[in-house]
XYZ file of C-alpha atoms in Angstrom:
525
model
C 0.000 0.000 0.000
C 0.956 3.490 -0.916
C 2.659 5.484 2.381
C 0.978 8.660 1.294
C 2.795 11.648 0.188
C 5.362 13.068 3.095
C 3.480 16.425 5.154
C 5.525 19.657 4.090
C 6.701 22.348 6.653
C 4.389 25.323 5.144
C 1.292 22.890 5.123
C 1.950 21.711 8.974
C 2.092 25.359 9.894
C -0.655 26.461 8.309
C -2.755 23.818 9.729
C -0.998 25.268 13.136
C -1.669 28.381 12.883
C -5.445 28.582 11.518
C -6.169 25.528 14.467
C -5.598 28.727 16.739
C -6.927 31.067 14.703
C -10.178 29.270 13.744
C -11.093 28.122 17.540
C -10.786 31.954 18.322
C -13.527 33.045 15.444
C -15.204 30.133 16.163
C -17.117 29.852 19.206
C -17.630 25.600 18.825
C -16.012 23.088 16.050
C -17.572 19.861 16.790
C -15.953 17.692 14.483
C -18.677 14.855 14.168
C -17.609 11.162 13.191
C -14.214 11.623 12.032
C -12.696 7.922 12.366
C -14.708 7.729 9.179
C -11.448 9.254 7.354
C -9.770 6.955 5.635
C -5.983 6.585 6.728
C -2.676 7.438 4.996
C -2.162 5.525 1.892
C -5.729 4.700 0.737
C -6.240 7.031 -1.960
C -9.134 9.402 -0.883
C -11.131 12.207 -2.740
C -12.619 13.920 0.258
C -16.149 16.616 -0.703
C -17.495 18.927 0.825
C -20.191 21.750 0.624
C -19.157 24.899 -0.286
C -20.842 27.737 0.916
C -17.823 30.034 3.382
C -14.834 30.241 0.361
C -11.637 29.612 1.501
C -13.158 29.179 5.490
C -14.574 26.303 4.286
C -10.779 24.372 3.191
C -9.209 25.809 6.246
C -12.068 23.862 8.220
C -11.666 20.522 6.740
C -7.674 20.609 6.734
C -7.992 21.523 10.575
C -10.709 18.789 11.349
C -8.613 15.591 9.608
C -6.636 14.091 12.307
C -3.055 14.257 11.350
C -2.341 10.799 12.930
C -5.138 9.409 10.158
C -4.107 11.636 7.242
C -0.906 13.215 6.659
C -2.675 15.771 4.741
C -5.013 17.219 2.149
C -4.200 18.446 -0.975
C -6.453 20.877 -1.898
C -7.989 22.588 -4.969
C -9.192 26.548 -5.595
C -9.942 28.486 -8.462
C -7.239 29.878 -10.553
C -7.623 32.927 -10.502
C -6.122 33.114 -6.465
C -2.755 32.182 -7.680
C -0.170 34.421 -8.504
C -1.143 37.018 -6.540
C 1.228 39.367 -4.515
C -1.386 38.699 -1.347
C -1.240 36.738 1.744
C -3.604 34.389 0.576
C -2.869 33.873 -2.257
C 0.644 32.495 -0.591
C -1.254 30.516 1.779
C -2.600 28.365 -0.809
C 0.245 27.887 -2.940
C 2.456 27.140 -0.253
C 0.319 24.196 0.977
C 0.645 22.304 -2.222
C -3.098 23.444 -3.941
C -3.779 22.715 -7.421
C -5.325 25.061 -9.572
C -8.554 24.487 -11.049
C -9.543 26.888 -14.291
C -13.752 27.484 -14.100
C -15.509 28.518 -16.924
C -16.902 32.057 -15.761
C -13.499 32.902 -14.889
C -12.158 32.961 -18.824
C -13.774 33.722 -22.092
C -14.184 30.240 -24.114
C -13.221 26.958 -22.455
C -10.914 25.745 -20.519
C -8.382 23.258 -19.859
C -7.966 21.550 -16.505
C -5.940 18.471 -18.054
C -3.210 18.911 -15.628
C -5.035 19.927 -12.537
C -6.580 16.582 -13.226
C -3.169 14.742 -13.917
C -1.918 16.170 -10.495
C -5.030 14.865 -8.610
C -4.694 11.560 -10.190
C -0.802 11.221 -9.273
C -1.752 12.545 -5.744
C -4.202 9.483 -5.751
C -1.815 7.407 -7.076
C 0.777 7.895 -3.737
C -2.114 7.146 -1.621
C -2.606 11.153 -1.037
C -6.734 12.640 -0.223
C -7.730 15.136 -2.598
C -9.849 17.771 -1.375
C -12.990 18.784 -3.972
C -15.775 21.308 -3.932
C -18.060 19.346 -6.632
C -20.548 22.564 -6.678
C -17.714 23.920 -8.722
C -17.786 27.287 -6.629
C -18.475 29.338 -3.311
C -21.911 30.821 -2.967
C -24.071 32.333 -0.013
C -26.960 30.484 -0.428
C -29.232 27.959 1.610
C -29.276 25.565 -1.215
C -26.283 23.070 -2.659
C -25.920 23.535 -6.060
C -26.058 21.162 -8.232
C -22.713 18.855 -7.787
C -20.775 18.660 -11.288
C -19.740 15.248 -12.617
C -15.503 15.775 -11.812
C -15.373 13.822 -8.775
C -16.964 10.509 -10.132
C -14.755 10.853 -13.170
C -11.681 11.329 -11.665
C -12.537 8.413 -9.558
C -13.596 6.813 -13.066
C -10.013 7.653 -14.342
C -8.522 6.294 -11.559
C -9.795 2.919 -11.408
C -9.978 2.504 -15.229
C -6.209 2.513 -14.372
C -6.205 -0.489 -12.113
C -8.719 -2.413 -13.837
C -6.559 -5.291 -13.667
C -6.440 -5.227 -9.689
C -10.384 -5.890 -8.712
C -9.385 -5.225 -5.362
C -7.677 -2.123 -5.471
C -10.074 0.706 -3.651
C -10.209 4.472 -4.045
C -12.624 6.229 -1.238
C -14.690 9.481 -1.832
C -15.573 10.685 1.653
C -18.370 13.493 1.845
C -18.313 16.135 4.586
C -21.289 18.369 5.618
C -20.227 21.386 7.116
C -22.944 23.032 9.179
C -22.480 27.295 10.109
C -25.079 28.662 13.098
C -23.608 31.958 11.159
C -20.926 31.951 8.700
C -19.403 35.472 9.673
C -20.062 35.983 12.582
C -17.341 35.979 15.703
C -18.041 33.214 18.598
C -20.673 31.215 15.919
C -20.479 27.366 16.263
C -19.558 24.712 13.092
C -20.265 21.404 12.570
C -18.188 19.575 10.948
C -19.365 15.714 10.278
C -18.425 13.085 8.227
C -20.094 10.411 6.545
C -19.291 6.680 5.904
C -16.978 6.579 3.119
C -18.317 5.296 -0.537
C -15.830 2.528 -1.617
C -15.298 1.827 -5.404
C -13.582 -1.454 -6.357
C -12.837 -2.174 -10.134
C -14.434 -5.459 -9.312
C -17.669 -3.955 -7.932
C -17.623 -1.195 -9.958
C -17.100 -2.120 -13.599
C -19.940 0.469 -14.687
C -17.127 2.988 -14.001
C -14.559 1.619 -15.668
C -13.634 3.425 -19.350
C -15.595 4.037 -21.401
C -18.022 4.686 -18.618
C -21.842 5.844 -19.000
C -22.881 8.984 -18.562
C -25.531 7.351 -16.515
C -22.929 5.690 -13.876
C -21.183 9.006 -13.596
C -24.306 11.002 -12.762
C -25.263 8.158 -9.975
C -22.146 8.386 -8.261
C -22.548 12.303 -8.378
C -26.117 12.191 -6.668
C -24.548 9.788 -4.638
C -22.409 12.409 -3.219
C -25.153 14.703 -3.216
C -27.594 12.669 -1.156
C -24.766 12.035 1.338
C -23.439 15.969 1.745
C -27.152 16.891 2.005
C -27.861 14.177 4.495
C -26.194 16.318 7.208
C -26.310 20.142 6.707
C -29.066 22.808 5.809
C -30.625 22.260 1.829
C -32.994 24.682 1.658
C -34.764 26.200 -1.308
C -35.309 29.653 0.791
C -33.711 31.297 3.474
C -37.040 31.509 4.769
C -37.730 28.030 5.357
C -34.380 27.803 7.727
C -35.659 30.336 9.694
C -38.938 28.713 10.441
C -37.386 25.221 10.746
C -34.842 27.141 13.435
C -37.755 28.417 15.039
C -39.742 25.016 14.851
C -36.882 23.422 16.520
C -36.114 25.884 18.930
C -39.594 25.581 20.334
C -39.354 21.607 20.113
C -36.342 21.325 22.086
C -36.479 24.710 24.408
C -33.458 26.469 25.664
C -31.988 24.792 28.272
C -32.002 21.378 26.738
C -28.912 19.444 27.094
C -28.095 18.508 23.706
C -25.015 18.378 21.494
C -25.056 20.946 17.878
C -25.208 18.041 16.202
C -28.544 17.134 17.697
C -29.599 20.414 17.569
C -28.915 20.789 13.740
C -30.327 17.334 13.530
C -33.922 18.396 14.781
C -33.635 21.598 12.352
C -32.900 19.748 9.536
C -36.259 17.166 10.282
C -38.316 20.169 10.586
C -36.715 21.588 7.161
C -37.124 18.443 5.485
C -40.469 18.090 6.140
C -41.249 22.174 5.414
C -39.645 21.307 1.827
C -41.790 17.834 1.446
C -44.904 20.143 1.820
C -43.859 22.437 -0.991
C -42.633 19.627 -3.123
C -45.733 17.812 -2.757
C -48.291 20.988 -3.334
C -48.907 19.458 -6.961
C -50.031 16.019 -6.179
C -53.825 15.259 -6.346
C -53.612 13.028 -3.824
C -56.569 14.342 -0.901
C -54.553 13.365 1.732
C -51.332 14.615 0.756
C -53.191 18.063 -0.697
C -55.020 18.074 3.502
C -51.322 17.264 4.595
C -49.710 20.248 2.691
C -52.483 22.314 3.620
C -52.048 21.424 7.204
C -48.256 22.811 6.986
C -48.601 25.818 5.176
C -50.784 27.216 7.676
C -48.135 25.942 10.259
C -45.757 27.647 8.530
C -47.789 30.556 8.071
C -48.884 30.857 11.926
C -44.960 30.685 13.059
C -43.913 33.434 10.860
C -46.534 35.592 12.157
C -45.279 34.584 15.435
C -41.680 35.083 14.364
C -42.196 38.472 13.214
C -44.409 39.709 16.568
C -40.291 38.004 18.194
C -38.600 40.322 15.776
C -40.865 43.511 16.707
C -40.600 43.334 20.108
C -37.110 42.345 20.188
C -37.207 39.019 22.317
C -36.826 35.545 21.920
C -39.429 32.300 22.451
C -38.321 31.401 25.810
C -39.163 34.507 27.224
C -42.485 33.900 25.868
C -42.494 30.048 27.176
C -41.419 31.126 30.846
C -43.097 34.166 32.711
C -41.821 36.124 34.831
C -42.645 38.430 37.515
C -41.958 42.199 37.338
C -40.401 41.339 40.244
C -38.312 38.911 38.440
C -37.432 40.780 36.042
C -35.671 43.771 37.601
C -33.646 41.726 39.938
C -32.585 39.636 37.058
C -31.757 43.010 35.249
C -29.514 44.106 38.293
C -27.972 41.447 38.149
C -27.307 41.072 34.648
C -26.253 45.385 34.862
C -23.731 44.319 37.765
C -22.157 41.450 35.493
C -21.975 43.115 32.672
C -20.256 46.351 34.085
C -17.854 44.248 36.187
C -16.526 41.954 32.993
C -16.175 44.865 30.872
C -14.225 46.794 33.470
C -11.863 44.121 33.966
C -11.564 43.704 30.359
C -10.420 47.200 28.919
C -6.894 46.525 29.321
C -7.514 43.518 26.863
C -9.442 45.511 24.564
C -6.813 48.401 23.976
C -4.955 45.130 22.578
C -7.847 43.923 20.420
C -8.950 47.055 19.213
C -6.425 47.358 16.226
C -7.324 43.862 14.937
C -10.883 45.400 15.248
C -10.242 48.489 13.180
C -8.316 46.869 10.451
C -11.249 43.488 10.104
C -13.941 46.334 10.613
C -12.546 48.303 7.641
C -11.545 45.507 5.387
C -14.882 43.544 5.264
C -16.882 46.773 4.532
C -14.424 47.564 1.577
C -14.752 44.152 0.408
C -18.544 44.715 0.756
C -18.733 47.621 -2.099
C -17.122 45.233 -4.383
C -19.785 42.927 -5.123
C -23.877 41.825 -4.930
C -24.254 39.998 -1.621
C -24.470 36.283 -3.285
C -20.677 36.702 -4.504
C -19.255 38.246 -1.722
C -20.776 37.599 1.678
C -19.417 34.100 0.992
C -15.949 35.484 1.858
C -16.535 37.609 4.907
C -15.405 34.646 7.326
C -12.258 34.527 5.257
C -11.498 38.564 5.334
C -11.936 38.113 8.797
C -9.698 35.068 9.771
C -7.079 36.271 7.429
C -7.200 40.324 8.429
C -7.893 39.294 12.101
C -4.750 37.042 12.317
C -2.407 39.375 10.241
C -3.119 42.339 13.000
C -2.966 39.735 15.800
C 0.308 39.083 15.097
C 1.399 41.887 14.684
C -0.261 43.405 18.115
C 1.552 40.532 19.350
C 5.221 41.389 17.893
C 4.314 44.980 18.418
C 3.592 44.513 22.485
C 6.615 42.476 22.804
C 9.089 45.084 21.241
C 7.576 47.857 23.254
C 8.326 46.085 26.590
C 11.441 44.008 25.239
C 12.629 44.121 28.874
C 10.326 42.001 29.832
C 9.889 40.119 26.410
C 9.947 36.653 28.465
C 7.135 37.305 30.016
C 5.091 39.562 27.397
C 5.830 36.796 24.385
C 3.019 34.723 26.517
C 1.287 37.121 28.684
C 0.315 39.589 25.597
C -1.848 36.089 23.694
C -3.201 34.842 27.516
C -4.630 38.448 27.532
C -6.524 38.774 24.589
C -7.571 34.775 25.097
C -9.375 35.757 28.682
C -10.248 39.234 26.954
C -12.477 37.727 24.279
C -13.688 35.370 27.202
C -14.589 38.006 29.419
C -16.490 39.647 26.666
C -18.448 36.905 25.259
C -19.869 36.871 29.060
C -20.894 40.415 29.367
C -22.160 40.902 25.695
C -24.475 37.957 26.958
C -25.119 39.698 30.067
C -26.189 43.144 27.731
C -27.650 41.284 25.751
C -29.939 39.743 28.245
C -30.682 43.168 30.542
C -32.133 44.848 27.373
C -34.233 41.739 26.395
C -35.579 42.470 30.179
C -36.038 45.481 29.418
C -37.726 44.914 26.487
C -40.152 42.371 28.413
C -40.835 45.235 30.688
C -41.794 47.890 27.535
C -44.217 44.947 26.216
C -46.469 44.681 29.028
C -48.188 41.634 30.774
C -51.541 41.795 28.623
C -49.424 41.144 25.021
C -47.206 38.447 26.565
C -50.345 36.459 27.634
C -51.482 37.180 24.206
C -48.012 36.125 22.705
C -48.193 33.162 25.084
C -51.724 31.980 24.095
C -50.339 32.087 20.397
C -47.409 29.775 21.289
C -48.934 27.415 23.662
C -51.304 26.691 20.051
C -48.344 26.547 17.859
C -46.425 24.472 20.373
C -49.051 21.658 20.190
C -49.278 21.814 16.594
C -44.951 21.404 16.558
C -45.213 18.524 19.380
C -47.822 16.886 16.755
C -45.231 17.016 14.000
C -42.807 16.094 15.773
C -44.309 12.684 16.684
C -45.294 12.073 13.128
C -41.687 12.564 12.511
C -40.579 10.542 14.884
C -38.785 12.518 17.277
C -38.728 11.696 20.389
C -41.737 13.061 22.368
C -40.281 14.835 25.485
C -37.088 16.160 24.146
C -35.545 17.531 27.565
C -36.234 14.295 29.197
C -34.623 12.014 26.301
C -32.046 14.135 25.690
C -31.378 14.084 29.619
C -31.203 10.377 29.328
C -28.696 10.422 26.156
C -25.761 11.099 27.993
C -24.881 14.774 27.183
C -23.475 16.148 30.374
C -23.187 20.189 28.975
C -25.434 21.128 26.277
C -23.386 20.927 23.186
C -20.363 19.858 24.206
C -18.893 15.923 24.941
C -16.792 16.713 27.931
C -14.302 15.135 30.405
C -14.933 14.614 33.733
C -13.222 18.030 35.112
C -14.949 20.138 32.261
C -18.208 18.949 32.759
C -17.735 19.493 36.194
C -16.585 23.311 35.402
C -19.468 26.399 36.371
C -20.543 28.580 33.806
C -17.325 30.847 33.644
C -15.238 28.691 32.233
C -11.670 29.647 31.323
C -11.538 27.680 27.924
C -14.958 28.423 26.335
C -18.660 30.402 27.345
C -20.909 27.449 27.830
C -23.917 28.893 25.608
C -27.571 27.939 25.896
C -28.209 28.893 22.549
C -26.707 27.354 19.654
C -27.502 31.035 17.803
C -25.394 32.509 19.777
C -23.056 34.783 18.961
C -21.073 37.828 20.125
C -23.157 40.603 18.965
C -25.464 42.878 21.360
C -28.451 42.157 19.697
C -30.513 38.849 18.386
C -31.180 39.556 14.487
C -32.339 37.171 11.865
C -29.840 38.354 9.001
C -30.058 36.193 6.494
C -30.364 38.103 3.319
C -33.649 38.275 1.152
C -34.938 35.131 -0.711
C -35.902 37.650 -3.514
């Protein structure tokens, strides 16, 4: 067996350095069956969804295991080589082959030798990393996959047809974004059984192959990425399926994200069912859709009433005193002032890496439509936000070189508790003003609100059985094992209070640190 192409120095520190720099900008990376990855030697082409640009490579080369893969060479568009830029250098330098795309040149193109490099990579026993929707797009829906995975895998076992046991593996990813762009978001990454094609149980690939075989294979791939992320023909349908869920599964329910984008994903699937089945004469499919539209219907009323009054579902599902209220608002005043007090030394250090990711995602904004640029914001962050980290970093240790033995780590350990500190009283702010808000609403239109839910809430619980979920949530989930909600912990960590040292222990998987709770997912027109 192949011993798999020996890791180079640039591609080990790159995997390094965005490890670090990816579990800062990233709240949660819960990397979800990963001794599914082929090891070292097996030739492997590894696809993914593609819907955060270069975020999305840096993800899946920090989430492989290096004892199971020495590494993965990756592909990107052409037209990022070359470049006098620090990206650009970053993929070059870890070994990425170009690949030419249509709508970047006038006429066709020729990718014969980004395909003879894959193949040779194959050859040594190397995983290949593709993107089969052929390109980086903001959009709730996977495009559909072109036919270059299954025929390089075609090309590649045409070329051992004489060896019926020799295997080539195309492992799918799904990678799952809370939000994309945003700082302190979660990411699931989670990998699926890998498809196996043998020359001997595969002869329907083997040159000249079928158009037919290729285009199986492809949905294939398809039907596993889909399997485990968001698919959605409408931003709008995620929203409702995020709200369906949350109310299914209330906050406080121990579960890991990739329950939690489990449940989401049953609620989307059967939104889209109802759509895709509007045209069938059926009676009791046409009662069935009927049934869900107005579901759908009655929680986006309900999700907009949210929106206007600022507040989320729980505060609707639990009432609470006026009493409550203001003690929980001192409280949350006294937090939140304390933790950002303690914290402006820290932010004096994070403010230039503010400035300069502040100012280079809005100029990267003016230069495009939102469907071929927000794609990239994650990226202009990560790559802006580490650039000015470092050099903060260099900067505070040449301005107290005296003390350079002790700045080199104290100057990092900082910022780390900093950003800590921060998440903690943004969450604090962020819940005194949803108080507040509660207060501003009045009792008479929460009972209102409440009446409204308690009806929708039976109508979810309903679907939920017929989708076979389990039928008290908190209690099964409980049951399952999850000690923290979202996290699979060791004894000491699960052990650890809410201010923990190494990560905020949300209660909301749509978290993030921002001060205020808004659905921004772009227009579906």
């Amino acid at each position: 067996m192949p011993k798999g192409t020996p890791t180079p120095w640039p591609y080990i520190l790159i995997r390094l350095l965005f490890q670090f720099t990816l579990k800062v900008f990233y709240g949660t990376i819960v990397v979800s069956n990963a001794h599914f990855i082929p090891e070292t030697g097996k030739p492997c082409i590894v696809c993914a969804n593609h819907s955060n640009s270069l975020t999305d490579a840096l993800l899946l080369v920090t989430s492989v295991p290096s004892n199971r893969r020495n590494m993965l060479r990756l592909t990107a568009k052409s037209t990022q080589f070359g470049k006098k830029t620090f990206t650009s250098w970053l993929i070059e330098s870890a070994g990425t082959v170009p690949i030419h795309r249509r709508k970047d040149f006038e006429g066709p193109v020729d990718n014969s030798q980004a395909m003879a490099d894959l193949m040779k990579a194959l050859e040594a026993g190397d995983a290949v990393m593709m993107f089969p929707e052929g390109m980086s797009r903001f959009h709730p829906t996977i495009a559909p996959l072109k036919t270059g995975v299954a025929r390089l895998a075609s090309d590649v076992l045409s070329l051992h047809r004489h060896d019926p046991e020799f295997e080539i593996y195309i492992l799918n990813c799904s990678i799952t974004y809370m939000h994309r762009q945003h700082w302190r978001s979660d990411v699931l990454v989670t990998w699926h059984a890998p498809m196996i094609l043998r020359p001997k149980d595969n002869p329907e690939l083997l040159k000249p192959a079928e158009p037919e075989s290729i285009r199986a294979v492809t949905k294939q791939i398809y039907e596993q990425i889909s399997s485990g992320t968001f698919d959605s023909p409408s931003w709008h349908l995620v929203q409702l399926s995020k709200l369906a869920a949350r109310m299914y599964a209330p906050l406080g329910t121990k579960m890991s994200l990739g329950d939690h984008v489990r449940i989401t994903r049953t609620f989307l699937e059967a939104f889209k069912d109802a759509h895709e089945d509007n045209s069938e004469e059926n009676q009791q499919v046409h009662s069935d859709v009927v049934k869900m539209a107005r579901l759908q219907s009655d929680l986006k009323v309900y999700q907009n009433r949210l929106m206007s009054y600022g507040i989320k579902d729980d505060r609707v599902r639990r009432p609470l005193s006026r009493h409550e209220i203001l003690r929980r608002m001192a409280i949350r005043l006294f937090w939140s002032s304390f933790l950002f007090s303690i914290s402006i030394p820290g932010l004096f250090l994070w403010l230039p890496v503010i400035l300069v990711t502040v100012y280079a995602v809005h100029e990267f904004k003016k230069s495009g439509p939102i469907f071929d640029t927000f794609d990239e914001i994650a990226q202009y962050k990560l790559v802006y936000g580490l650039i000015s980290g470092i050099c903060v970093w260099f900067g505070g240790v040449i301005l107290t070189l005296p003390f350079a033995l002790i700045t080199v780590f104290l100057i990092p350990a900082t910022m780390w508790m900093t950003l800590r500190w921060m998440e903690d009283c943004v969450a604090s702010t962020r819940a005194f003003f949803t108080l507040f808000r509660l207060l501003r609403v009045g009792k008479r239109t929460l009972n209102e609100m409440r009446s409204l839910r308690d009806a929708l809430h039976r109508r979810i619980m309903e679907l939920a059985v017929s989708l076979e979920l389990p039928p008290d949530p908190e209690e099964f989930f409980l049951q399952a094992g999850s000690q923290e909600k979202g996290r699979v912990m060791g004894a000491w960590q699960s052990k650890a209070g809410y201010f923990s040292l190494r990560r905020r222990r949300k209660r909301d998987w749509n978290e993030t640190l921002r001060l205020y709770d808004k659905v921004d997912f772009p227009d579906d027109d």
